CSV table of C-alpha atoms in Angstrom, one decimal:
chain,number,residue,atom,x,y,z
A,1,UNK,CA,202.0,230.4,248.3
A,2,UNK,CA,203.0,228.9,244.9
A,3,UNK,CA,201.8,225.4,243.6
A,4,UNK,CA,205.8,223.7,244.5
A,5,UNK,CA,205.7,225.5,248.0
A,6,UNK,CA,201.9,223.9,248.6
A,7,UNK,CA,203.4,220.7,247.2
A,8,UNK,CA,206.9,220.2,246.8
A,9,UNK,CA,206.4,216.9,244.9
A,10,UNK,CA,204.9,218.9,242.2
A,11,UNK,CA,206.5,219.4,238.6
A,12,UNK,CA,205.7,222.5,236.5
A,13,UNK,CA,205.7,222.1,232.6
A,14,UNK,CA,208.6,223.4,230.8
A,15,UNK,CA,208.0,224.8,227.6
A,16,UNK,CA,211.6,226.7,227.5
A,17,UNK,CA,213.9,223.5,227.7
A,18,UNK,CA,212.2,220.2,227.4
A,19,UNK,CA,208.5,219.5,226.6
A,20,UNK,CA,206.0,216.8,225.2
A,21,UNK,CA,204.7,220.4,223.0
A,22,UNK,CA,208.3,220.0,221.3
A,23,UNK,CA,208.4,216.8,220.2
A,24,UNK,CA,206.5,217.5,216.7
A,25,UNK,CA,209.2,220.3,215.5
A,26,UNK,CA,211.6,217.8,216.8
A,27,UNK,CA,210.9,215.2,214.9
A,28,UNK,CA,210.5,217.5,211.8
A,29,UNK,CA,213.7,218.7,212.1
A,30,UNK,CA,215.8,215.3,212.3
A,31,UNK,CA,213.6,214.8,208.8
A,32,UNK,CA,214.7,218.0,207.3
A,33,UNK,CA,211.3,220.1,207.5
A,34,UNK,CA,212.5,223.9,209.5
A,35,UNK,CA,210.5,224.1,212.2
A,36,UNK,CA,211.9,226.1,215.5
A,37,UNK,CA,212.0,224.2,218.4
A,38,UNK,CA,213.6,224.1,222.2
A,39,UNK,CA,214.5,220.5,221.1
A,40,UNK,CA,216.9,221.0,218.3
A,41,UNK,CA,218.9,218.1,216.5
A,42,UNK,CA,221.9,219.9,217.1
A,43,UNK,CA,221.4,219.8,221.2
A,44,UNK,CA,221.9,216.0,220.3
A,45,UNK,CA,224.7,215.5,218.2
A,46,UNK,CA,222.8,215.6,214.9
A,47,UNK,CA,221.8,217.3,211.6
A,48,UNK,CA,218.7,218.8,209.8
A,49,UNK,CA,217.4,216.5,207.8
A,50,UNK,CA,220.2,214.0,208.8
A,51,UNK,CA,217.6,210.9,208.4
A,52,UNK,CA,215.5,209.3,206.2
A,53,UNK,CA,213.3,207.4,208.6
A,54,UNK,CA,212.1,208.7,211.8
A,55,UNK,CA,210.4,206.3,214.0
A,56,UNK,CA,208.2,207.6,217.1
A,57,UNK,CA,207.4,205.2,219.6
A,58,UNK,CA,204.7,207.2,221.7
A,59,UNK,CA,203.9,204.6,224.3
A,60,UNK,CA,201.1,206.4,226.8
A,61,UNK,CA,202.1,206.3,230.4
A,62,UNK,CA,205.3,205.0,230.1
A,63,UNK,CA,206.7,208.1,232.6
A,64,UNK,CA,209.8,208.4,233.6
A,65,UNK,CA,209.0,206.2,236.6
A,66,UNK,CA,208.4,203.4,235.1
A,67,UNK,CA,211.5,204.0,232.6
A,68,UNK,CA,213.6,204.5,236.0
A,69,UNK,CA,212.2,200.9,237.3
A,70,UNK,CA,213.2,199.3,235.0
A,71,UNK,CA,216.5,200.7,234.4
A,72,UNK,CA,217.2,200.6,237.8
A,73,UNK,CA,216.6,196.9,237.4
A,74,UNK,CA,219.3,196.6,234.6
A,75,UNK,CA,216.4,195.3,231.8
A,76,UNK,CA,218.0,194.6,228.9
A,77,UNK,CA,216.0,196.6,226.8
A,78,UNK,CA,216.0,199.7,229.3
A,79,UNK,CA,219.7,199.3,229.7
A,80,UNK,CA,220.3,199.2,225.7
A,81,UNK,CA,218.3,202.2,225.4
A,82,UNK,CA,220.2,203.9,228.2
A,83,UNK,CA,224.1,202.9,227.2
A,84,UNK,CA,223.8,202.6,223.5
A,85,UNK,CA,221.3,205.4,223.0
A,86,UNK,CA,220.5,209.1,224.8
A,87,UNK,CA,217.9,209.2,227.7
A,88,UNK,CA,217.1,212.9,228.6
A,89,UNK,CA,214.2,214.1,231.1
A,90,UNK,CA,211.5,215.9,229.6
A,91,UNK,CA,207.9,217.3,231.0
A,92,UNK,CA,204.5,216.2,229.8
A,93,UNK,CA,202.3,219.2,229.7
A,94,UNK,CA,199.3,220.5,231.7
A,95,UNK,CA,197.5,219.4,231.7
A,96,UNK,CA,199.6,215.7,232.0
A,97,UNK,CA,196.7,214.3,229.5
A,98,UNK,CA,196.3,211.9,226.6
A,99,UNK,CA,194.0,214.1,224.7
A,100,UNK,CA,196.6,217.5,225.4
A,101,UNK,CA,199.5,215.1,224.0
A,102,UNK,CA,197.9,213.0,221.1
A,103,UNK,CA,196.1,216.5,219.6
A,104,UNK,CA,199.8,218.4,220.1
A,105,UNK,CA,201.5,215.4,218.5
A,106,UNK,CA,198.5,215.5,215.7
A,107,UNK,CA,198.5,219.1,215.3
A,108,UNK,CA,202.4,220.6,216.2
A,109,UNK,CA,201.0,222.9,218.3
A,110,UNK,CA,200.7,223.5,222.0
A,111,UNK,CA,198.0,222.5,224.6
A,112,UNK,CA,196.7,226.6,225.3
A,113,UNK,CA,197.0,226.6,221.5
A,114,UNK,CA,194.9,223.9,220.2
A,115,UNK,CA,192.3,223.8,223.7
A,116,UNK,CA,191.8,219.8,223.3
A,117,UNK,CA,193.3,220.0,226.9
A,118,UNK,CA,191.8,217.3,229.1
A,119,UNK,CA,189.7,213.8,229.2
A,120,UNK,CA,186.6,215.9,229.6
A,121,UNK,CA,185.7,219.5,229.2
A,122,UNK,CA,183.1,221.8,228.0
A,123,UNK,CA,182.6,222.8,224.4
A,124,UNK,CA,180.7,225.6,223.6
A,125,UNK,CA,179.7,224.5,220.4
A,126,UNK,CA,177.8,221.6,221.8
A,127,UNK,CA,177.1,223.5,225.4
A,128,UNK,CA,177.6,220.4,226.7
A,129,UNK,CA,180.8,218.8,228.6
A,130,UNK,CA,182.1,216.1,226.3
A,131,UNK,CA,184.8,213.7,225.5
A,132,UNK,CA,187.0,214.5,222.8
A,133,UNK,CA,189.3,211.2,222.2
A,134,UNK,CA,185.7,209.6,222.3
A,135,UNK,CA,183.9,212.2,220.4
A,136,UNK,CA,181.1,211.3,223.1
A,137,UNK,CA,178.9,213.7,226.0
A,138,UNK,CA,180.8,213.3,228.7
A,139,UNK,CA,179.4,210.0,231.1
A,140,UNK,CA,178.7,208.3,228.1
A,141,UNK,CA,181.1,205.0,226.9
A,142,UNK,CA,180.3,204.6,223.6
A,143,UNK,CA,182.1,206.2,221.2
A,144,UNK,CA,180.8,209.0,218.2
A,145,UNK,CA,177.7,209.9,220.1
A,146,UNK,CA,178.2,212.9,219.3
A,147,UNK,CA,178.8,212.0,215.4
A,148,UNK,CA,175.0,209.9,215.8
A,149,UNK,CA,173.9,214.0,216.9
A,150,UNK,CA,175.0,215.2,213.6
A,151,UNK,CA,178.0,217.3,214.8
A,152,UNK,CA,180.8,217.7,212.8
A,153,UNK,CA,184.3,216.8,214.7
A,154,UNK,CA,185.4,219.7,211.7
A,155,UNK,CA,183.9,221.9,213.7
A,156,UNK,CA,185.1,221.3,217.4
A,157,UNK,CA,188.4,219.7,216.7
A,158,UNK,CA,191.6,221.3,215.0
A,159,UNK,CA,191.6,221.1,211.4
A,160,UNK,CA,195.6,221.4,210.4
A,161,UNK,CA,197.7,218.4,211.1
A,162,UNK,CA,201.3,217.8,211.4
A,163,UNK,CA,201.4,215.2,208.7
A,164,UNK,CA,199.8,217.8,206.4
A,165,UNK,CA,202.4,219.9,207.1
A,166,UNK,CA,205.0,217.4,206.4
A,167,UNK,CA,203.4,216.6,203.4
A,168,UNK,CA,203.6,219.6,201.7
A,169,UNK,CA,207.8,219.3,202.3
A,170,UNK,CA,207.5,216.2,200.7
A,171,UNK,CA,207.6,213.9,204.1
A,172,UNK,CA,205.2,210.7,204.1
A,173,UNK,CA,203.5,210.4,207.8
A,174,UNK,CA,202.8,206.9,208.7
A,175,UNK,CA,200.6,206.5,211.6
A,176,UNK,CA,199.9,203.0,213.1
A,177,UNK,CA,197.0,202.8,216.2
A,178,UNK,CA,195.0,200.3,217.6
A,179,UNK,CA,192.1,198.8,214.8
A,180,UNK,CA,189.5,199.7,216.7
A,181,UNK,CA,190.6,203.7,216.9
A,182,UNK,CA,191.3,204.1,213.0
A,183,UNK,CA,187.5,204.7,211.8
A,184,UNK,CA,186.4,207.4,215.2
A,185,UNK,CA,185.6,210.5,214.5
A,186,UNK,CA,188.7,212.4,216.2
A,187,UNK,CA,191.5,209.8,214.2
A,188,UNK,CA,189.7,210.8,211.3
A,189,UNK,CA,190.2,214.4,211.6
A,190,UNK,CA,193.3,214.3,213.1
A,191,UNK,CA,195.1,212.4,210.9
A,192,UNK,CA,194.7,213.7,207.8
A,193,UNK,CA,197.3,213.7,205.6
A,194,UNK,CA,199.1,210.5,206.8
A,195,UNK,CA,199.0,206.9,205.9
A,196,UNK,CA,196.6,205.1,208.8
A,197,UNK,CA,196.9,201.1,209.7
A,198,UNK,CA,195.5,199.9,212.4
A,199,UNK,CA,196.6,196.8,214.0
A,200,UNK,CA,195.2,194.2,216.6
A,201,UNK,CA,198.3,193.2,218.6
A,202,UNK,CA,201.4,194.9,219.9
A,203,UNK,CA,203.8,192.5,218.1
A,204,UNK,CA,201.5,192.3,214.9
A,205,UNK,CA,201.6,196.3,215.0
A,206,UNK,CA,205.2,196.4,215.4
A,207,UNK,CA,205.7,193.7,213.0
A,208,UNK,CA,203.5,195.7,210.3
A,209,UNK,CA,205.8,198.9,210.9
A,210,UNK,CA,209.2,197.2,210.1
A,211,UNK,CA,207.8,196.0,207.2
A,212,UNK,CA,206.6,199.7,206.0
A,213,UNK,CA,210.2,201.1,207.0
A,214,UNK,CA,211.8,198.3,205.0
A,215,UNK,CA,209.2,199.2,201.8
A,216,UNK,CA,208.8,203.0,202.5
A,217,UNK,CA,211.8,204.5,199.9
A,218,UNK,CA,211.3,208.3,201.0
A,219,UNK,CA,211.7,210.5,203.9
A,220,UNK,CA,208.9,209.7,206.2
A,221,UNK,CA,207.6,210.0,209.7
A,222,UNK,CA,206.3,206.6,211.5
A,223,UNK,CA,204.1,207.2,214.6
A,224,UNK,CA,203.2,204.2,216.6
A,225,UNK,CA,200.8,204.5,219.6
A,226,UNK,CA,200.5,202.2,222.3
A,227,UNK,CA,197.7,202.7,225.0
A,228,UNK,CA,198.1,199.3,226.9
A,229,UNK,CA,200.6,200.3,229.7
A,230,UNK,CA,198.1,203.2,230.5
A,231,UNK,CA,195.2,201.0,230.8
A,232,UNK,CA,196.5,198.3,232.8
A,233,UNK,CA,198.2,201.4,235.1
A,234,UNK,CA,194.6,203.1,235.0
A,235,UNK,CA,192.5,199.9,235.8
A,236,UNK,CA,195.6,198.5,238.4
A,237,UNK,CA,197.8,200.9,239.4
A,238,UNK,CA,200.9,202.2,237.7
A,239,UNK,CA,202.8,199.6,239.7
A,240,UNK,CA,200.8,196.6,239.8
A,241,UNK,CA,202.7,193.6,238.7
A,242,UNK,CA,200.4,193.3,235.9
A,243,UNK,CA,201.1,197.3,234.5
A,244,UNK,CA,204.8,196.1,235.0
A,245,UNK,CA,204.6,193.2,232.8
A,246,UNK,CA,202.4,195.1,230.2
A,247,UNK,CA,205.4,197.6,230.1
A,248,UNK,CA,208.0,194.7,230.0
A,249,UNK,CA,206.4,193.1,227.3
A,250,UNK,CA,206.6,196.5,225.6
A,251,UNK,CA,210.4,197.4,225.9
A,252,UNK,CA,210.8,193.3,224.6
A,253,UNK,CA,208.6,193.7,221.4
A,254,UNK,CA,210.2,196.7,220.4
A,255,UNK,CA,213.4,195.4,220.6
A,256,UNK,CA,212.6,192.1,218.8
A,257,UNK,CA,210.9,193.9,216.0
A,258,UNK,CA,213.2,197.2,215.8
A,259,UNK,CA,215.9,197.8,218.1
A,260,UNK,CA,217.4,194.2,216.6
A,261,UNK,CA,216.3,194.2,213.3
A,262,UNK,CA,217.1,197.9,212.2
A,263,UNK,CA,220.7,197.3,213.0
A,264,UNK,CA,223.1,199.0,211.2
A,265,UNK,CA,220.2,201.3,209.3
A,266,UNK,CA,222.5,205.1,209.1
A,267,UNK,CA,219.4,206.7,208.0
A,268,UNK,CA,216.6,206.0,211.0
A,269,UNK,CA,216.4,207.1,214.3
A,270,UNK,CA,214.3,205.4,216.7
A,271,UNK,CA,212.6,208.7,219.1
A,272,UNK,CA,210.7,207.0,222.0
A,273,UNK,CA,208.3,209.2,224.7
A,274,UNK,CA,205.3,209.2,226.5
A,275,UNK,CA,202.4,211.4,227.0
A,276,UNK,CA,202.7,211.7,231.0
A,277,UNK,CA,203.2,209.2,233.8
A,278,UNK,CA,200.7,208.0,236.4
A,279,UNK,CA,200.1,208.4,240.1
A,280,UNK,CA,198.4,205.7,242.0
A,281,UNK,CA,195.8,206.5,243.8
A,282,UNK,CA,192.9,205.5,246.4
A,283,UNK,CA,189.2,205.7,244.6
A,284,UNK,CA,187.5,205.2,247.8
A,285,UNK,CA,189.4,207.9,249.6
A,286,UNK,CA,187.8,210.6,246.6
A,287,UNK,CA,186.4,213.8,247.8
A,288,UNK,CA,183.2,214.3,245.9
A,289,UNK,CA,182.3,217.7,245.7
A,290,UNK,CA,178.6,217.2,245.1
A,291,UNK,CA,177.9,214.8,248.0
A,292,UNK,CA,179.7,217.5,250.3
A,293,UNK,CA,176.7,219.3,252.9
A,294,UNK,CA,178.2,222.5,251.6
A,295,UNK,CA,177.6,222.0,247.7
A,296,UNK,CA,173.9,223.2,248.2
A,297,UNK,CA,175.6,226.8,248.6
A,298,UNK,CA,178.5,225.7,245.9
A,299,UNK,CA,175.4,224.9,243.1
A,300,UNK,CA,174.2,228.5,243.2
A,301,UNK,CA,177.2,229.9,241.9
A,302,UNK,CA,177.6,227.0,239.1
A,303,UNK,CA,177.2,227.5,235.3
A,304,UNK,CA,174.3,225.4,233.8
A,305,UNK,CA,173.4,224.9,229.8
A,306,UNK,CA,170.5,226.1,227.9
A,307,UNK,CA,168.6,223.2,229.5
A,308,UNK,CA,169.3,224.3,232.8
A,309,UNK,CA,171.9,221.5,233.8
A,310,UNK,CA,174.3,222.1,236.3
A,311,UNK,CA,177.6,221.8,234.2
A,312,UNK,CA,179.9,218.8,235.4
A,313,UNK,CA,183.3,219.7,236.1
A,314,UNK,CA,186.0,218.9,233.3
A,315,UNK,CA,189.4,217.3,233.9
A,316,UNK,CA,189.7,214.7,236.2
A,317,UNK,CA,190.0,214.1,239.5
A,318,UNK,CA,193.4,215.1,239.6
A,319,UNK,CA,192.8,218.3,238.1
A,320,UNK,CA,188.8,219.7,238.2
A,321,UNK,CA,188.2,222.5,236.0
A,322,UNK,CA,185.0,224.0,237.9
A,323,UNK,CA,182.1,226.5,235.7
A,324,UNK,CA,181.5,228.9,237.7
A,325,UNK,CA,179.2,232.2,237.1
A,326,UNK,CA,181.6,235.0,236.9
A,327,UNK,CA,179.8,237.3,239.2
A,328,UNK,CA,180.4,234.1,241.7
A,329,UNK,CA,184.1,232.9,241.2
A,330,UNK,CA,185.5,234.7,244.6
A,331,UNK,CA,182.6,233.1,246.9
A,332,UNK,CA,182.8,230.0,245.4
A,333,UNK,CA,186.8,229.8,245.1
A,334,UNK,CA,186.1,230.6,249.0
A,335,UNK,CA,184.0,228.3,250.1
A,336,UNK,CA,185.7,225.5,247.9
A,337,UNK,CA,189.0,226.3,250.0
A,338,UNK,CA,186.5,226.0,253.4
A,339,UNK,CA,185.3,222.6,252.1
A,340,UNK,CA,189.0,221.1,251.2
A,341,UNK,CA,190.9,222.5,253.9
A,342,UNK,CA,194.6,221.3,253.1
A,343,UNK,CA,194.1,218.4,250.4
A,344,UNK,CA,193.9,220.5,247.4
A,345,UNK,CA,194.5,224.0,245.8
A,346,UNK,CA,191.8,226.1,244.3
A,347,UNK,CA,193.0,228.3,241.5
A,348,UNK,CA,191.7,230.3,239.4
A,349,UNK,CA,192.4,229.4,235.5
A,350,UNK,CA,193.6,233.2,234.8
A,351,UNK,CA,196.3,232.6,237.3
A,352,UNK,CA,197.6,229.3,235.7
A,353,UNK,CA,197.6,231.0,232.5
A,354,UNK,CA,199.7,233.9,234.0
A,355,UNK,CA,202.3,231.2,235.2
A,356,UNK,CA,202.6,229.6,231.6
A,357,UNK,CA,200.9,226.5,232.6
A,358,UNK,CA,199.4,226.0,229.4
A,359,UNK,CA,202.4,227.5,227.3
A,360,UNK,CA,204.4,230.4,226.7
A,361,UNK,CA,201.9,232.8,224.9
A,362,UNK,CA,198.6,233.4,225.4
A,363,UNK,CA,196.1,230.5,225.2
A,364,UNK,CA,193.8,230.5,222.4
A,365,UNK,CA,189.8,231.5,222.2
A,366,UNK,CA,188.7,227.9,222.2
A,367,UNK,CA,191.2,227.0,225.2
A,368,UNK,CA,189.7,229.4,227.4
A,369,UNK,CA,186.2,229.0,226.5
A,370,UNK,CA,186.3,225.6,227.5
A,371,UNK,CA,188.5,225.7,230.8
A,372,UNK,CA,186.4,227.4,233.1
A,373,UNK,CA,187.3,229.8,235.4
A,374,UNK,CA,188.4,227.5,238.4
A,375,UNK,CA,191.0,224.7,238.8
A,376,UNK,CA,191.2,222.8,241.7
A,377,UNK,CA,194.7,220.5,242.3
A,378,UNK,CA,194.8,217.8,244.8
A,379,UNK,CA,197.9,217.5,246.8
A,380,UNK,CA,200.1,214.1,247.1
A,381,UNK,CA,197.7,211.4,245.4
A,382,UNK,CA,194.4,213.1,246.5
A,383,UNK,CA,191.7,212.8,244.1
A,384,UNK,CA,188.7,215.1,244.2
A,385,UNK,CA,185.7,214.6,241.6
A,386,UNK,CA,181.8,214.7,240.9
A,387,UNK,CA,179.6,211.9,241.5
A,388,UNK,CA,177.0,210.6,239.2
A,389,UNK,CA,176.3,206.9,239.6
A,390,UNK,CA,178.0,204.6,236.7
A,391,UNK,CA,178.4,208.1,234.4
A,392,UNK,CA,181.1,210.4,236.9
A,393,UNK,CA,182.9,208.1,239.6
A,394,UNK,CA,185.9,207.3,240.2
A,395,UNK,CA,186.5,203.6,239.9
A,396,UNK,CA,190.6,203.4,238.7
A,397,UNK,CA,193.8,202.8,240.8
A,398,UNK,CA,196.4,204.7,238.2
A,399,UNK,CA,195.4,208.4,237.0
A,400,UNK,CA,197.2,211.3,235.5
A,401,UNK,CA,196.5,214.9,234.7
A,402,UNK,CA,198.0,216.7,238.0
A,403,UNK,CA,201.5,218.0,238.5
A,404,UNK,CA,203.5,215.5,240.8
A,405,UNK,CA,206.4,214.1,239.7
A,406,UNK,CA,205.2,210.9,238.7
A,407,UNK,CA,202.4,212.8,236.3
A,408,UNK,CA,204.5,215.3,234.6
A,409,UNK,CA,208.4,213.9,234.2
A,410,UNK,CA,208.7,211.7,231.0
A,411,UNK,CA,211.4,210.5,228.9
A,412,UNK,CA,212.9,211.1,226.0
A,413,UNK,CA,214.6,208.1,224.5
A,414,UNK,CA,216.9,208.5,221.3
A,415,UNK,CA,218.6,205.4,219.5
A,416,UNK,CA,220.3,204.7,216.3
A,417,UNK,CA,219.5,201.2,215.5
């Protein structure tokens, strides 16, 4: 039975056609830097190196659900984008994750690739599970823990960026993010090379990155990320009135600071896209695999650290990436079938990356290191996770990281001012 048979609401990445993994060549290309990519400026009616400016609007969990409600709704912004500009339907990919996205936008290269693939995950360096965006051990919600343990994000993280790239073909990489992310460890690493301002406000962002377009006089790249539609949709539900009016507000700003202002500007392009969309879901309806009579059998066959610690899954609920010993994965893929009956798919990792989950080639040392050797995928909106009181439950109305449709479709928005 395949993953779309078990689940036809499920999405598959597509690295061949349209993906989140192309966006970085993409964008180099409209600037004039050759890099190959699926998402050439010629499948859009451009050139090479036809603009000067390039401004990437990466707005997290703005899926192409909520870009369908509100152009369904005729918002002027949405409908501006959509009749004056070019809306195409893209994939996020997999796994449908801020950290796989934000390192393959930092880096150029793909999620098997660069192995920063999910919220959570294990890292042999530390033999810990840990949190990469947070440079933290995983259950923890402070940030640079592991930076106050004397690890080096060098030496866990990848260390070749985009805008390094870019640099050396003479293209400035401006990168505007929230204040309170510019001085972590992982922004540090992962923006070297480009010009970092952090900002406190939407508008006052937006408002600081017309001003560096208007002052910047060569080719450059300017990123700006948003997280605020994906934490209202995480903490409310991706459809909350609230997540709505977070995204309205959005699409508004944007066009008061850029769509309007940069009129008439030949040499920009205005490239908007999200990281993934968001499913919502019922916390108190999670499976927990620990509080489960038959996990007493499932912990024998678990992977523990040099402490002895039983490892905590990585992913997320909507995508659990179990360690399992390797003499064990057979009985304990088994028995994890027995114990879920219908609500979720338990696959092993080697099989995903035989179906190109994780790209097109074969993943790197570091990806598979830190996957695991079992993925279990909820069907629908199931959510299935490890509890730990306050450190692993799940608590949040809006998540991400499956396949469904509303997880894995985003769009691609293209708009000369």
């Amino acid at each position: 039975m395949s993953l779309t048979t078990a689940d036809p609401l499920r999405t598959l990445p597509d690295y061949e056609k349209g993906n989140f993994a192309h966006i970085p060549a993409f964008l180099s290309s409209l600037l004039g830097a050759e890099t190959p990519s699926p998402l050439t400026p010629e499948r859009f009616g451009f050139r090479p190196g036809q603009f000067n400016k390039v401004i990437f609007l990466f707005l997290d969990a703005f899926g192409w659900n909520l870009y369908s409600y509100f152009r369904n709704r005729r918002h002027r912004v949405a409908t501006r984008l959509t009749e004056r500009g070019q809306v195409h339907k893209i994939t996020s990919q997999f796994p449908s994750t801020t950290a796989a996205c934000v390192t393959t936008f930092s880096t150029g290269e793909v999620v098997g690739k660069h192995g920063v693939f999910e919220w959570q995950y294990y890292e042999p360096e530390v033999d810990d599970v840990i949190v990469p965006l947070l440079f933290s051990y995983a259950g923890e919600k402070r940030r640079d823990t592991l930076r106050d343990a004397y690890i080096d994000a060098r030496d866990i993280l990848p260390t070749r960026t985009l805008a390094q790239t870019l640099q050396e073909a003479g293209i400035r990489t401006l990168s505007f993010v929230p204040k309170e992310y510019t001085a972590t460890a992982y922004n540090q690493v992962m923006t070297r090379g480009a010009k970092v301002a952090g900002y406190r406000t939407v508008a006052g962002g937006l408002a600081a990155l017309k001003r560096a377009i208007d002052r910047e006089q060569g080719p450059a790249l300017f990123h700006f990320y948003t997280p605020h539609i994906d934490s209202s949709a995480h903490a409310l539900g991706p459809f909350d009135y609230r997540t709505l009016a977070e995204a309205d507000a959005t699409l508004l700003l944007i066009d008061r600071f850029l769509l309007h202002p940069l009129r008439g500007r030949e040499d920009a392009l205005i490239v908007i896209s999200a990281d993934h969309g968001q499913v919502r879901v019922e916390p108190n309806e999670t499976f927990y695999l620990n509080l489960q009579p038959e996990f007493q059998e499932l912990r024998c066959y678990l992977r523990a650290n040099r402490k002895g610690e039983i490892l905590p899954p990585g992913g997320s609920p909507r995508d659990l990436f179990l360690y399992v010993l390797d003499e064990y994965v057979g009985r304990a893929q088994n028995l994890l079938r027995k114990m879920l009956g219908g609500r979720a798919d338990v696959l092993r990792v080697e099989q995903l990356i035989d179906m190109g989950l994780f790209g097109t080639k074969r993943p790197s040392e570091d990806f598979v290191k830190r996957a695991g050797n079992l993925v279990i995928l909820p069907r629908g909106a199931g959510t299935v996770w490890w509890y730990e009181k306050k450190k692993f439950e799940l608590t949040m109305y809006g998540l991400h990281g499956g396949l469904s449709r509303d997880e894995m479709e985003i769009p691609l928005i293209l708009y000369r001012p």
